[in-house]
Coordinates of C-alpha atoms (C1' of nucleotides) in Angstrom, one line a residue:
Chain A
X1 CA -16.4 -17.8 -15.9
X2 CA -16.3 -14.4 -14.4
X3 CA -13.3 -12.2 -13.8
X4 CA -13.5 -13.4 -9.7
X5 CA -13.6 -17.0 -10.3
X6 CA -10.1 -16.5 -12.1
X7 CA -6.8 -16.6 -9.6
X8 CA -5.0 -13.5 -9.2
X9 CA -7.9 -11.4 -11.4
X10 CA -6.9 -12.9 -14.5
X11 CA -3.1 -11.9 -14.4
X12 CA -1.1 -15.5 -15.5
X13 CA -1.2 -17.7 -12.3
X14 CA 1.7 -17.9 -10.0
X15 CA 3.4 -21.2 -10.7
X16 CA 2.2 -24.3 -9.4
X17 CA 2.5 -24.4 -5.5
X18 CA 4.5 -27.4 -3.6
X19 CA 5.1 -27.4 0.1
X20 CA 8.7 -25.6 -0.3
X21 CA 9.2 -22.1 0.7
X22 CA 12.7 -22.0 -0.3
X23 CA 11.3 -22.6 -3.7
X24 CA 8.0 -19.6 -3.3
X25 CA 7.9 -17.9 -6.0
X26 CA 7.0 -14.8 -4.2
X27 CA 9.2 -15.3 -0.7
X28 CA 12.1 -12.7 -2.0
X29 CA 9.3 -10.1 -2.1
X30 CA 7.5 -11.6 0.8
X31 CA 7.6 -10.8 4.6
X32 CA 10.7 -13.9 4.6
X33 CA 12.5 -12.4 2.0
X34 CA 14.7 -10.9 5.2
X35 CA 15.5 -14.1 7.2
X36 CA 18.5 -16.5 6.1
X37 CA 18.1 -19.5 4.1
X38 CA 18.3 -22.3 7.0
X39 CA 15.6 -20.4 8.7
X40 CA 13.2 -20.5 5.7
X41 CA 14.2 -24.3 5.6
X42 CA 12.3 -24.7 8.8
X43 CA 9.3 -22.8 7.8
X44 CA 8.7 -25.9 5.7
X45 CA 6.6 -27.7 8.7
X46 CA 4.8 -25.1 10.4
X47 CA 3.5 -22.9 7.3
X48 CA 0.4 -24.4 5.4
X49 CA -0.6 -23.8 1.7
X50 CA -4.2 -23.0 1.1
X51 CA -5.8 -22.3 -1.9
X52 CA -9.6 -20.4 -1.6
X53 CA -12.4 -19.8 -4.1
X54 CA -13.5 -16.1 -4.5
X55 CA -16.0 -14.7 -1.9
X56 CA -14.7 -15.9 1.3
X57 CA -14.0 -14.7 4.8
X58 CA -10.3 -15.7 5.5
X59 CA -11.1 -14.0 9.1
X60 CA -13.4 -12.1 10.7
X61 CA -12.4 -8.1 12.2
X62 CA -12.5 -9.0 16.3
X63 CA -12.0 -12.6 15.7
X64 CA -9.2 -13.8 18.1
X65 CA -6.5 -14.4 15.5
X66 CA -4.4 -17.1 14.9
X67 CA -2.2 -17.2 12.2
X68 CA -0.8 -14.4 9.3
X69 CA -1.0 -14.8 5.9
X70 CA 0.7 -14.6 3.2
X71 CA -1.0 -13.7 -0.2
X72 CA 0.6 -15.7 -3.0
X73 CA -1.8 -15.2 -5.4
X74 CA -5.3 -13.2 -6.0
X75 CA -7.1 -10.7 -5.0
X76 CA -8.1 -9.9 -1.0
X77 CA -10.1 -7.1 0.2
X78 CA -9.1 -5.7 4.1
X79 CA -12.7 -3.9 5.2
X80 CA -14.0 -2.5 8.7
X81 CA -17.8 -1.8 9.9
X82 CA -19.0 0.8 10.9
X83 CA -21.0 1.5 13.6
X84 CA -23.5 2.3 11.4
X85 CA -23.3 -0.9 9.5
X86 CA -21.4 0.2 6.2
X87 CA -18.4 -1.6 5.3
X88 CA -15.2 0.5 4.4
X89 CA -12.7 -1.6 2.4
X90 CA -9.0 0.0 3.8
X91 CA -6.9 -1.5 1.4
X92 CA -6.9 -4.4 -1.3
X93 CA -4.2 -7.1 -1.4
X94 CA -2.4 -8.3 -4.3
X95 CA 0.8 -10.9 -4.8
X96 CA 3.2 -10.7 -2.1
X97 CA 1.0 -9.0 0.7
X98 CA 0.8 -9.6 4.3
X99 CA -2.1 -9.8 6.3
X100 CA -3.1 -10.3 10.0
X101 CA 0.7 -9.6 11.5
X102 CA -0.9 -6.7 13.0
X103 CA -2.3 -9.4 15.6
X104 CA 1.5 -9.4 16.7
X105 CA 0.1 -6.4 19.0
X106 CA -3.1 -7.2 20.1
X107 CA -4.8 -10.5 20.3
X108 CA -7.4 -10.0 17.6
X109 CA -7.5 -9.2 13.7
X110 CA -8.1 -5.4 13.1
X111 CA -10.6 -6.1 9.4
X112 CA -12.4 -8.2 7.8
X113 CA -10.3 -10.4 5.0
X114 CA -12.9 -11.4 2.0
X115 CA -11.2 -13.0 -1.1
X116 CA -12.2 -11.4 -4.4
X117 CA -10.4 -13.7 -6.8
X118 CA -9.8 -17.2 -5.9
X119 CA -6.2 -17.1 -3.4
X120 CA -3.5 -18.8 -3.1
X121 CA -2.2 -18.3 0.5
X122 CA 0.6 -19.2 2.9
X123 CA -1.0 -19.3 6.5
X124 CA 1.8 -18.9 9.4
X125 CA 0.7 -19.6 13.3
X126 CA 1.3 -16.1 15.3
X127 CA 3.4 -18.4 17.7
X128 CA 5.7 -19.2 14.9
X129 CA 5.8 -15.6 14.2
X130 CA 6.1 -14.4 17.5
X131 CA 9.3 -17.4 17.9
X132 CA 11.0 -16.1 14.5
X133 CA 10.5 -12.3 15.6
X134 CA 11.9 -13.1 18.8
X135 CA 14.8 -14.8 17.6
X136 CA 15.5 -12.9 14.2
X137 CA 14.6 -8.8 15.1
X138 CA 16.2 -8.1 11.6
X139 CA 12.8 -9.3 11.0
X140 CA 11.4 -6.6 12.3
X141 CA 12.5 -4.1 9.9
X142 CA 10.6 -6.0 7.4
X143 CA 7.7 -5.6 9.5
X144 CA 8.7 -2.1 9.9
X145 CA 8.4 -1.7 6.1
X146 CA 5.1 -3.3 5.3
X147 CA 3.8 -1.0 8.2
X148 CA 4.9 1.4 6.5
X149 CA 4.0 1.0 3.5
X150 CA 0.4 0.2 4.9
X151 CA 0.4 3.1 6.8
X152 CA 1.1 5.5 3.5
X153 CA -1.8 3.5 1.6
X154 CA -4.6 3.7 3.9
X155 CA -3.3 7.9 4.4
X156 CA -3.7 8.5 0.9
X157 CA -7.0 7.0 1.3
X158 CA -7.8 8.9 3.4
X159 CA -6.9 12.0 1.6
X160 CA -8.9 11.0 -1.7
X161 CA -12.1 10.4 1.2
X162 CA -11.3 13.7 2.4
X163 CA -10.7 15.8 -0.1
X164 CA -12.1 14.8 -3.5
X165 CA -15.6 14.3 -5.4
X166 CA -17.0 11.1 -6.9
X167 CA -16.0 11.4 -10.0
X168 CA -12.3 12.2 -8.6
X169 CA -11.5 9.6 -6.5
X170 CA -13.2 7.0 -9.1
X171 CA -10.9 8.2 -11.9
X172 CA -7.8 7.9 -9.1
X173 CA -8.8 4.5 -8.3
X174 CA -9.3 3.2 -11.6
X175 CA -5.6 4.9 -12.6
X176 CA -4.0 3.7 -9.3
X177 CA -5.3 -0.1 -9.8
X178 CA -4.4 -0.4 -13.4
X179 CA -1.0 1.0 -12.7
X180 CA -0.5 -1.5 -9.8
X181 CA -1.4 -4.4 -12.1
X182 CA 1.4 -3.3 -14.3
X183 CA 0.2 0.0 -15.8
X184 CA -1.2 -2.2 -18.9
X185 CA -4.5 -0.5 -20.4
X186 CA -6.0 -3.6 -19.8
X187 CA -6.4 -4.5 -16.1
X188 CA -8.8 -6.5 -14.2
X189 CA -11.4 -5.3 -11.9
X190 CA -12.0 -8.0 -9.3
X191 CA -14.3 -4.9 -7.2
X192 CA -18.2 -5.0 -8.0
X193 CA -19.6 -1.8 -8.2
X194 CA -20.8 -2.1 -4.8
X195 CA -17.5 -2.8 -3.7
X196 CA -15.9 -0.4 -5.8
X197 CA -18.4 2.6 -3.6
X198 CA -17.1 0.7 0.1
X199 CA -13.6 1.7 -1.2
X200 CA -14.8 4.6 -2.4
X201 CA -17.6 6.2 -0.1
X202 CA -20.4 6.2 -2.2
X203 CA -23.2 4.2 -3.3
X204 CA -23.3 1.9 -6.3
X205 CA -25.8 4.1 -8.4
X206 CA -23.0 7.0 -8.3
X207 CA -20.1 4.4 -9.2
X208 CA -22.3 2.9 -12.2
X209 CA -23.4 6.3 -13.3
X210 CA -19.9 7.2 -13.8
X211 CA -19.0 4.0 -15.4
X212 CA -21.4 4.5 -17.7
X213 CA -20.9 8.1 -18.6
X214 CA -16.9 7.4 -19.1
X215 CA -18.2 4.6 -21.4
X216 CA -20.5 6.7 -23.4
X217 CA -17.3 8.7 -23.4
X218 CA -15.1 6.8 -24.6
X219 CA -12.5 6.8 -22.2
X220 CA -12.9 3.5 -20.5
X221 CA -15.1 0.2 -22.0
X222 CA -15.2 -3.0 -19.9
X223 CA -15.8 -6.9 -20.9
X224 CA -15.6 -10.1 -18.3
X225 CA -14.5 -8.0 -16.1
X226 CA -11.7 -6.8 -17.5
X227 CA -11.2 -3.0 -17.7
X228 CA -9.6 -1.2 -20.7
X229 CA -8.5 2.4 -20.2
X230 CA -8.7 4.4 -23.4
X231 CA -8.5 7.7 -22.9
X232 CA -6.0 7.8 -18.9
X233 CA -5.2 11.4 -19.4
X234 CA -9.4 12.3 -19.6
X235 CA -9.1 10.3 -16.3
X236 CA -5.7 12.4 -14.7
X237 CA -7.4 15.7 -15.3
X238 CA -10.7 14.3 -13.8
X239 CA -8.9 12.5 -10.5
X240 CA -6.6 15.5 -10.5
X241 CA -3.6 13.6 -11.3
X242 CA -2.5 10.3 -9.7
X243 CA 1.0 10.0 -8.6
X244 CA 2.3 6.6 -7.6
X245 CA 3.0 6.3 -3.9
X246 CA 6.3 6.2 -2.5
X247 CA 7.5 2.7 -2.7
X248 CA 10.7 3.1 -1.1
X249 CA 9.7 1.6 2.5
X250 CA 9.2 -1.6 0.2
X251 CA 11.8 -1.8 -2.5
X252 CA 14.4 -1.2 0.2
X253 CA 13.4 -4.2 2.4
X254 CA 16.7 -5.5 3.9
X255 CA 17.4 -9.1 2.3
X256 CA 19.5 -10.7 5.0
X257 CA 19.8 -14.3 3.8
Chain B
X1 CA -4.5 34.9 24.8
X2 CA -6.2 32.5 22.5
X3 CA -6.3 29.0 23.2
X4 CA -3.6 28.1 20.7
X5 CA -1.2 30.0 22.9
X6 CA -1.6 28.1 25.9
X7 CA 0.9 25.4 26.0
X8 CA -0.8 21.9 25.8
X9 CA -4.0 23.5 24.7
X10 CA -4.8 24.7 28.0
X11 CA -3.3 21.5 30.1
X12 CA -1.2 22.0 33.2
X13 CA 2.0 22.2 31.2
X14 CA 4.6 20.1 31.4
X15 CA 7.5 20.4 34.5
X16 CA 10.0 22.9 33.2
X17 CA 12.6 21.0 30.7
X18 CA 16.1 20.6 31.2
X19 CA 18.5 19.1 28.9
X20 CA 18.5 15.6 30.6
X21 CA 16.4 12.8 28.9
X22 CA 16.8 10.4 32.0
X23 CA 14.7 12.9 34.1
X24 CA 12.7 13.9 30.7
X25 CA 8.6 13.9 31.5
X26 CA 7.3 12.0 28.6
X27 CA 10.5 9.3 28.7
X28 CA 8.0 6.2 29.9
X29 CA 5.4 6.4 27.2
X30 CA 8.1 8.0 24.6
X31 CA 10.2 5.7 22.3
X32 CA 12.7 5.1 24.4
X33 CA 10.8 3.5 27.5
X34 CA 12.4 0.9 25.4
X35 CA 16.2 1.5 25.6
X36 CA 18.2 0.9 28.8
X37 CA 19.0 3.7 30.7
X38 CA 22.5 4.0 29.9
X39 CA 21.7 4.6 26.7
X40 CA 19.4 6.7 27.0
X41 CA 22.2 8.7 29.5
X42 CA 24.0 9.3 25.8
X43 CA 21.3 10.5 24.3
X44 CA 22.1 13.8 26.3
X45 CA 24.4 15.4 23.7
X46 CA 22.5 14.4 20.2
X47 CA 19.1 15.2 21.3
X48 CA 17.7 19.1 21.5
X49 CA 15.2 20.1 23.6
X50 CA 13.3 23.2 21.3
X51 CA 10.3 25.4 22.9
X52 CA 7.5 26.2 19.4
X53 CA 4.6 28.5 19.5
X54 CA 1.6 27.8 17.7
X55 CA 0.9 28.2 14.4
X56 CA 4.6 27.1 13.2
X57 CA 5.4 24.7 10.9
X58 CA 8.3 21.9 12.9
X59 CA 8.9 20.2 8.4
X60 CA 7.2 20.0 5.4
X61 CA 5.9 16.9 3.4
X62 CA 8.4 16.1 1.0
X63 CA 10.8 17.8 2.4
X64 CA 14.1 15.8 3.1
X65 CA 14.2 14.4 6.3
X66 CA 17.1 15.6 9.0
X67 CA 15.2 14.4 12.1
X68 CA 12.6 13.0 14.2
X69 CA 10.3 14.4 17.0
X70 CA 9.4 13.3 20.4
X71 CA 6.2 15.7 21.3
X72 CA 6.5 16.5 25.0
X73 CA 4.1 19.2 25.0
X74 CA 1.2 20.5 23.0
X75 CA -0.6 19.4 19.9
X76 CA 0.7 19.5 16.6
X77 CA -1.5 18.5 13.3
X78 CA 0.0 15.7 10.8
X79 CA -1.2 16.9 7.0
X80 CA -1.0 15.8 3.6
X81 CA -1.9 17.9 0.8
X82 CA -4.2 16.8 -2.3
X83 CA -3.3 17.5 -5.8
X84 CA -6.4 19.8 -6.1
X85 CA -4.6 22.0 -3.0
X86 CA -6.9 20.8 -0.6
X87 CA -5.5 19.5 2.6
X88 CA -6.6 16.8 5.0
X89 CA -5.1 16.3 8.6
X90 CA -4.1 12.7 9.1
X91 CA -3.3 12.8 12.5
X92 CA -3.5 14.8 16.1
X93 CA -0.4 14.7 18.1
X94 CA -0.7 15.4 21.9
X95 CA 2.2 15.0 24.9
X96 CA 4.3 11.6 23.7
X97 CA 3.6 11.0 20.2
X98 CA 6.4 11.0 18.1
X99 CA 6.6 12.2 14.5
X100 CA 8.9 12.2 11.4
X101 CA 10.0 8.5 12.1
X102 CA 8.8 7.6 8.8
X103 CA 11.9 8.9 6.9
X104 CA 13.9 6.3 8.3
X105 CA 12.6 4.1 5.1
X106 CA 12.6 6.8 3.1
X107 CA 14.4 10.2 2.3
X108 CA 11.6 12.6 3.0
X109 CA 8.7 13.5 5.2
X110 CA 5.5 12.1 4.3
X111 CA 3.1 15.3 6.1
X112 CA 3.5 18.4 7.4
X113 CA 3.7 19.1 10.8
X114 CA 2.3 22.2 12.5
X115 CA 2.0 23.2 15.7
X116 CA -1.4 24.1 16.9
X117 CA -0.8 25.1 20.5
X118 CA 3.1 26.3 21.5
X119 CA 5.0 23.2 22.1
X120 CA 7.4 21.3 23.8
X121 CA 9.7 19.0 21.9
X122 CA 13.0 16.8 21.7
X123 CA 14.4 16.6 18.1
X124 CA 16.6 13.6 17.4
X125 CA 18.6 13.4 14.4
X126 CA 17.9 10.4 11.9
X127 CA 21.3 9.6 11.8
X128 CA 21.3 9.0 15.2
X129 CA 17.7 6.7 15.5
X130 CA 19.2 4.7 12.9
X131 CA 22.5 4.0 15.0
X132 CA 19.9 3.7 17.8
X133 CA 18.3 1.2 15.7
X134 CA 21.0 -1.1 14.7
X135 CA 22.6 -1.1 18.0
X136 CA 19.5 -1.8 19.5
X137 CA 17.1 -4.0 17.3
X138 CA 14.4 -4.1 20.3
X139 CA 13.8 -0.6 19.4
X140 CA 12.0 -1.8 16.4
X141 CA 9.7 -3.5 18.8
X142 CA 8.2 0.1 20.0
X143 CA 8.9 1.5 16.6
X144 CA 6.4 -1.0 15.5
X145 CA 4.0 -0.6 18.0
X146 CA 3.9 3.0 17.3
X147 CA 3.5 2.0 13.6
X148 CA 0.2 0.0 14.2
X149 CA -1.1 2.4 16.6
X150 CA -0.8 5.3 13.6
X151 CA -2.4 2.5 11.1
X152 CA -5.0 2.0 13.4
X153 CA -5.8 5.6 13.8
X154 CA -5.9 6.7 9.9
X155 CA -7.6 3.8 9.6
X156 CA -10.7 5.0 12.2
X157 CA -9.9 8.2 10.2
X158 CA -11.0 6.6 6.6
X159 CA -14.4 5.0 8.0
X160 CA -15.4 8.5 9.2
X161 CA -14.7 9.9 6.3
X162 CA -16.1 7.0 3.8
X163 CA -19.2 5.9 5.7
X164 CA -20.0 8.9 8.2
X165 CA -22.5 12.0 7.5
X166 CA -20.9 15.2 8.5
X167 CA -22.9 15.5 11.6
X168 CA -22.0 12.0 12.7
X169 CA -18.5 12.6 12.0
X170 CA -18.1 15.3 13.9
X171 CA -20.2 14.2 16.8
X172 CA -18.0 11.5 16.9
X173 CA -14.9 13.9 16.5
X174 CA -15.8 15.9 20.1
X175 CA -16.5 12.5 21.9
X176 CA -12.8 11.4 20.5
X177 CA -11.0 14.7 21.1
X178 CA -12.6 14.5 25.0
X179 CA -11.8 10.6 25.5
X180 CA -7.9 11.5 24.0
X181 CA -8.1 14.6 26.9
X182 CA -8.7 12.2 30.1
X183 CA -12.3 12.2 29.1
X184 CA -13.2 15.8 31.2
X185 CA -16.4 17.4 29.8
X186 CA -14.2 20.4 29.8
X187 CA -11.8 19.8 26.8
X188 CA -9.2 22.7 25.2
X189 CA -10.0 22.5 21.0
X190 CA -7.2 24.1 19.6
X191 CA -8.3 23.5 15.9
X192 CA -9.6 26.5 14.4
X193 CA -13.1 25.4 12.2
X194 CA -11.3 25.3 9.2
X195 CA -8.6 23.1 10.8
X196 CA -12.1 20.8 12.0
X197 CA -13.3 20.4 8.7
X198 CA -10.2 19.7 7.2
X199 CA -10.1 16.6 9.3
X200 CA -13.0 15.7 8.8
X201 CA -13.8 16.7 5.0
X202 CA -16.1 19.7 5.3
X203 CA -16.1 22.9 4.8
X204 CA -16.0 25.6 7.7
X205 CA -19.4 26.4 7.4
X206 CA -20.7 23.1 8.2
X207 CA -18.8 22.7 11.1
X208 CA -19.4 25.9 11.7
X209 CA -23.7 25.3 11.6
X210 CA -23.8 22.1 13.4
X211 CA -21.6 23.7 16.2
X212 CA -24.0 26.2 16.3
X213 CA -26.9 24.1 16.4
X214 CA -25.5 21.6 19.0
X215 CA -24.8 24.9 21.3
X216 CA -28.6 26.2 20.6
X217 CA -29.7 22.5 22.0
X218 CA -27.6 22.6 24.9
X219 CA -25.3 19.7 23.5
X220 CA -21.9 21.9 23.9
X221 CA -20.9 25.1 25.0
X222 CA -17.8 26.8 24.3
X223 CA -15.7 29.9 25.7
X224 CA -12.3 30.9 25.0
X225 CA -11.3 27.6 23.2
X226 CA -12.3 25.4 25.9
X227 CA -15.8 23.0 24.5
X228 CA -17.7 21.6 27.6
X229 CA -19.6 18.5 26.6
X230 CA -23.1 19.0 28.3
X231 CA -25.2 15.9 26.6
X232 CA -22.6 13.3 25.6
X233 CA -25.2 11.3 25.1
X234 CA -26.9 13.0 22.2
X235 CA -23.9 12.7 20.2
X236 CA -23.1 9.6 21.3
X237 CA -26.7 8.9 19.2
X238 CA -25.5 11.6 16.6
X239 CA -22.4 9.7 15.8
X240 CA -23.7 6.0 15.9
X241 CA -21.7 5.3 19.1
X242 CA -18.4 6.4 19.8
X243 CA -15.8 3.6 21.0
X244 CA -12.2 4.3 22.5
X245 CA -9.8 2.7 19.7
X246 CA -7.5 -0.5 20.7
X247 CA -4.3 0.6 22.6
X248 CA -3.4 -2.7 23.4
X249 CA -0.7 -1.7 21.1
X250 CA 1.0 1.1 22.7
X251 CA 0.0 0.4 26.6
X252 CA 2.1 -2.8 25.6
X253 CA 4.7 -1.4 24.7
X254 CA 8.0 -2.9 26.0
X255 CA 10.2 -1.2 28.7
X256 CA 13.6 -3.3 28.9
X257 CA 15.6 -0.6 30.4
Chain C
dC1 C1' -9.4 51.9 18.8
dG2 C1' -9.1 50.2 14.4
dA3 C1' -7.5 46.5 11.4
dT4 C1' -7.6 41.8 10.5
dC5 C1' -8.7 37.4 10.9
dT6 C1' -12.3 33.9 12.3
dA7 C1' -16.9 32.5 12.9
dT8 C1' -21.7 32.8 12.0
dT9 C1' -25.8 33.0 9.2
dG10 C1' -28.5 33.1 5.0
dA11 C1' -29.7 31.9 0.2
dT12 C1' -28.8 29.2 -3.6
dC13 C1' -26.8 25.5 -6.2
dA14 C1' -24.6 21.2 -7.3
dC15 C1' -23.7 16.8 -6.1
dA16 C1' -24.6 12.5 -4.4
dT17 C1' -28.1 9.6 -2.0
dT18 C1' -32.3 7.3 -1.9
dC19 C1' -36.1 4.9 -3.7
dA20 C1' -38.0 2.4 -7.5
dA21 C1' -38.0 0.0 -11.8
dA22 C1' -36.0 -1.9 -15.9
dT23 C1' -32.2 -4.3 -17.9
dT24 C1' -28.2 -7.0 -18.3
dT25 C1' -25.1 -10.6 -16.9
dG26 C1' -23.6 -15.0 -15.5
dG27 C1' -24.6 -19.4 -14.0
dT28 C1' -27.9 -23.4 -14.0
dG29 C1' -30.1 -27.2 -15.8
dG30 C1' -33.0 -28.9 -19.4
Chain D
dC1 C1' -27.6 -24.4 -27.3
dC2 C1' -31.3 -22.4 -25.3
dA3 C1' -34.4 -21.1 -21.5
dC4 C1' -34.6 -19.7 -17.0
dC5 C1' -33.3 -17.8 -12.6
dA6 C1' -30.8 -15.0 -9.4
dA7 C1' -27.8 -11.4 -8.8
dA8 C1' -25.6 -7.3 -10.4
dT9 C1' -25.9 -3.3 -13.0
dT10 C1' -28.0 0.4 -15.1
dT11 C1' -31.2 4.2 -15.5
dG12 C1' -34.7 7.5 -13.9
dA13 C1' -36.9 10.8 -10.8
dA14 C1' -37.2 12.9 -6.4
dT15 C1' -35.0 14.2 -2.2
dG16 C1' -31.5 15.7 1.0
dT17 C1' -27.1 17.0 2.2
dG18 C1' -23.3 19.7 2.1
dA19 C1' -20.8 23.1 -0.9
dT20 C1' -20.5 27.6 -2.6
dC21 C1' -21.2 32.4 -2.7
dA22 C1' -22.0 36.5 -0.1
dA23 C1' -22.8 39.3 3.7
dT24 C1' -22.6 40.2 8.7
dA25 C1' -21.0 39.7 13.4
dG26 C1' -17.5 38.7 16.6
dA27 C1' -12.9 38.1 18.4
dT28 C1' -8.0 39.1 18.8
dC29 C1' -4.0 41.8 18.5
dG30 C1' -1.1 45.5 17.8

DNA sequence: CGATCTATTGATCACATTCAAATTTGGTGG
DNA sequence: CCACCAAATTTGAATGTGATCAATAGATCG
């Protein structure tokens, strides 16, 4: 089995899902985390529990959307094409994630959603949204924060496109993705290499040749899929140094319940 | 006078400002289209007009954050510095933007801002947003739309940079910069080359030779900081097609006043 | 007018892409 | 369990792009 056939890239599943989202595991940190009990109650009906295999399209960029999600468990990727045909992956989604709420604004979903790990999702109707926005605006500051916190990841991004070499912004990456998973040396890499270049701008040859020059090295090895970091402080003085984001818009999300 | 000295980057400026928001220029398409006029009267006292040449820096990334900015006038660059020392400008700001919002989730500012023309702004002091903000939770509403409409642009910002060439990006850069200016052939460019290819990841010298080029062709022109656009088309073909971003999100904005 | 900063141009070099081929991996069914 | 297939990865060689280094020209401001 590889490492995209297993749910949430081979962390421990999420526990088993039942219909209740007073009883989601991952509502306090999710976008309801900030509306009161009763309300949540209601969410029961409307919100629908999906659970997706690896390598598919939740929505399409342009599509007219429908419905936010809400990523329970897994691995998504957010990417946007360009005119030219290459794919840019903006940001990848893990446990507790939002995605299509920026459809609140316009009528249509701003990237691509692929699944790289089979997903465990909560899918919530934009007119339910729209309803509980316009009846709870405490909600919005949660909004407010995941905006913000999306806002700071896709910057930084932006920064590492702009500023760095290959061999820069792949040792960031790998640092910044095994310290979101935990900081664990061990860490899995639901990205092909392929993928791994759309996130990174470059091609797959310059991704592998790295990959296999910091295995010859000795400071990473890989197996199913799963990455072990050997040697992170060869990697900090190749990336420059990684500094974890600001998490502040996040961790302070009001909790209003 | 260099172009960076002319207000607005060579635009008609602005009517001459007086302390009173309710007659304030920008007060439609700034943040507080949303508030009702008679708070907005209030906002008299707090908020402070301030007049900025170019070249200054209005706060520093990191920095704690005291207040926010309403841009009534001018442009003013939005940067992040890299750990290597290299910077990248995240954003453009031109005549109703508003900046250093983001510190209400957070202590500090997450960019610089500098001023790349002499400009016009209102400074409103956090404390103050964030009694605007409880008072008056519909404010989130154009906070938010403001939110996405940044996301979207740093967003457009990281598929340049990951999947462009530095001739498309560019290319695509002029056609952007003239659509943002009313879409004139004659547009001011108060970023110095430097300033271009630190938005767009290059070095001066290659901005620097495909501006020369594109001038040899009869592309562009330029005099005195003003670029004419003489053959849109060719870099329309350059850049792989350049189309105007989504403002659903900020042409939506609501006005409850 | 002279000093200083910015832009241009040229020559060279390093890096990453491209094209092509070989190899490995994971999944399939015998 | 093994053989086989398709897909992903790795590796090599050649090319092209953009960075770097260096020198000149031009603009701006006191």
């Amino acid at each position: 089995m590889s490492i995209r056939n297993k749910p949430n890239g081979g962390r421990p599943p999420a526990p088993l899902m039942d219909n209740d989202c007073m009883r989601c595991p991952v509502r306090a940190e999710s976008l309801f985390g900030a509306l009161p009990d009763d309300v949540v109650e209601r969410l029961n009906n409307p919100s629908e529990h999906l659970v997706i295999p690896a390598g598919e399209v939740i929505y399409q960029e342009n599509a007219e959307a429908l419905a936010s999600y809400t990523l329970k468990d897994g691995v998504i990727k957010l990417t946007r094409t360009a005119v030219n045909g290459r794919e840019q992956i903006l940001r990848l989604l893990t446990q507790g994630d939002i995605m299509g709420v920026e459809s609140l604004l316009g009528q249509t979903y701003n990237h691509t959603a692929t699944t790289l790990t089979p997903v465990q999702l909560c899918r919530l109707p934009l007119s339910v949204l729209k309803r509980l926005q316009t009846d709870h605006p405490t909600l919005n500051n949660a909004l407010l924060a995941r905006w913000a916190a999306a806002l700071q990841q896709v910057e930084t991004l932006a920064v590492e496109l702009g500023t760095k070499k290959a061999n820069e912004r792949l040792a960031t990456f790998l640092l910044y993705w095994a310290d979101k998973n935990g900081g664990h040396a061990q860490v899995p890499l639901p990205l092909s290499r392929t993928e791994t270049g759309e996130l990174l701008g470059l091609t797959v040859e310059t991704v592998s040749r790295f990959f296999a020059e910091w295995k010859r090295r000795g400071y990473v090895s890989e197996k199913a899929g799963v990455l072990t970091l050997h040697d992170r402080e060869a990697l900090n003085q190749l990336g420059g140094g990684y500094t974890a984001t600001k998490l502040t818009a996040l961790t302070g999300s009001p909790r209003i319940g």
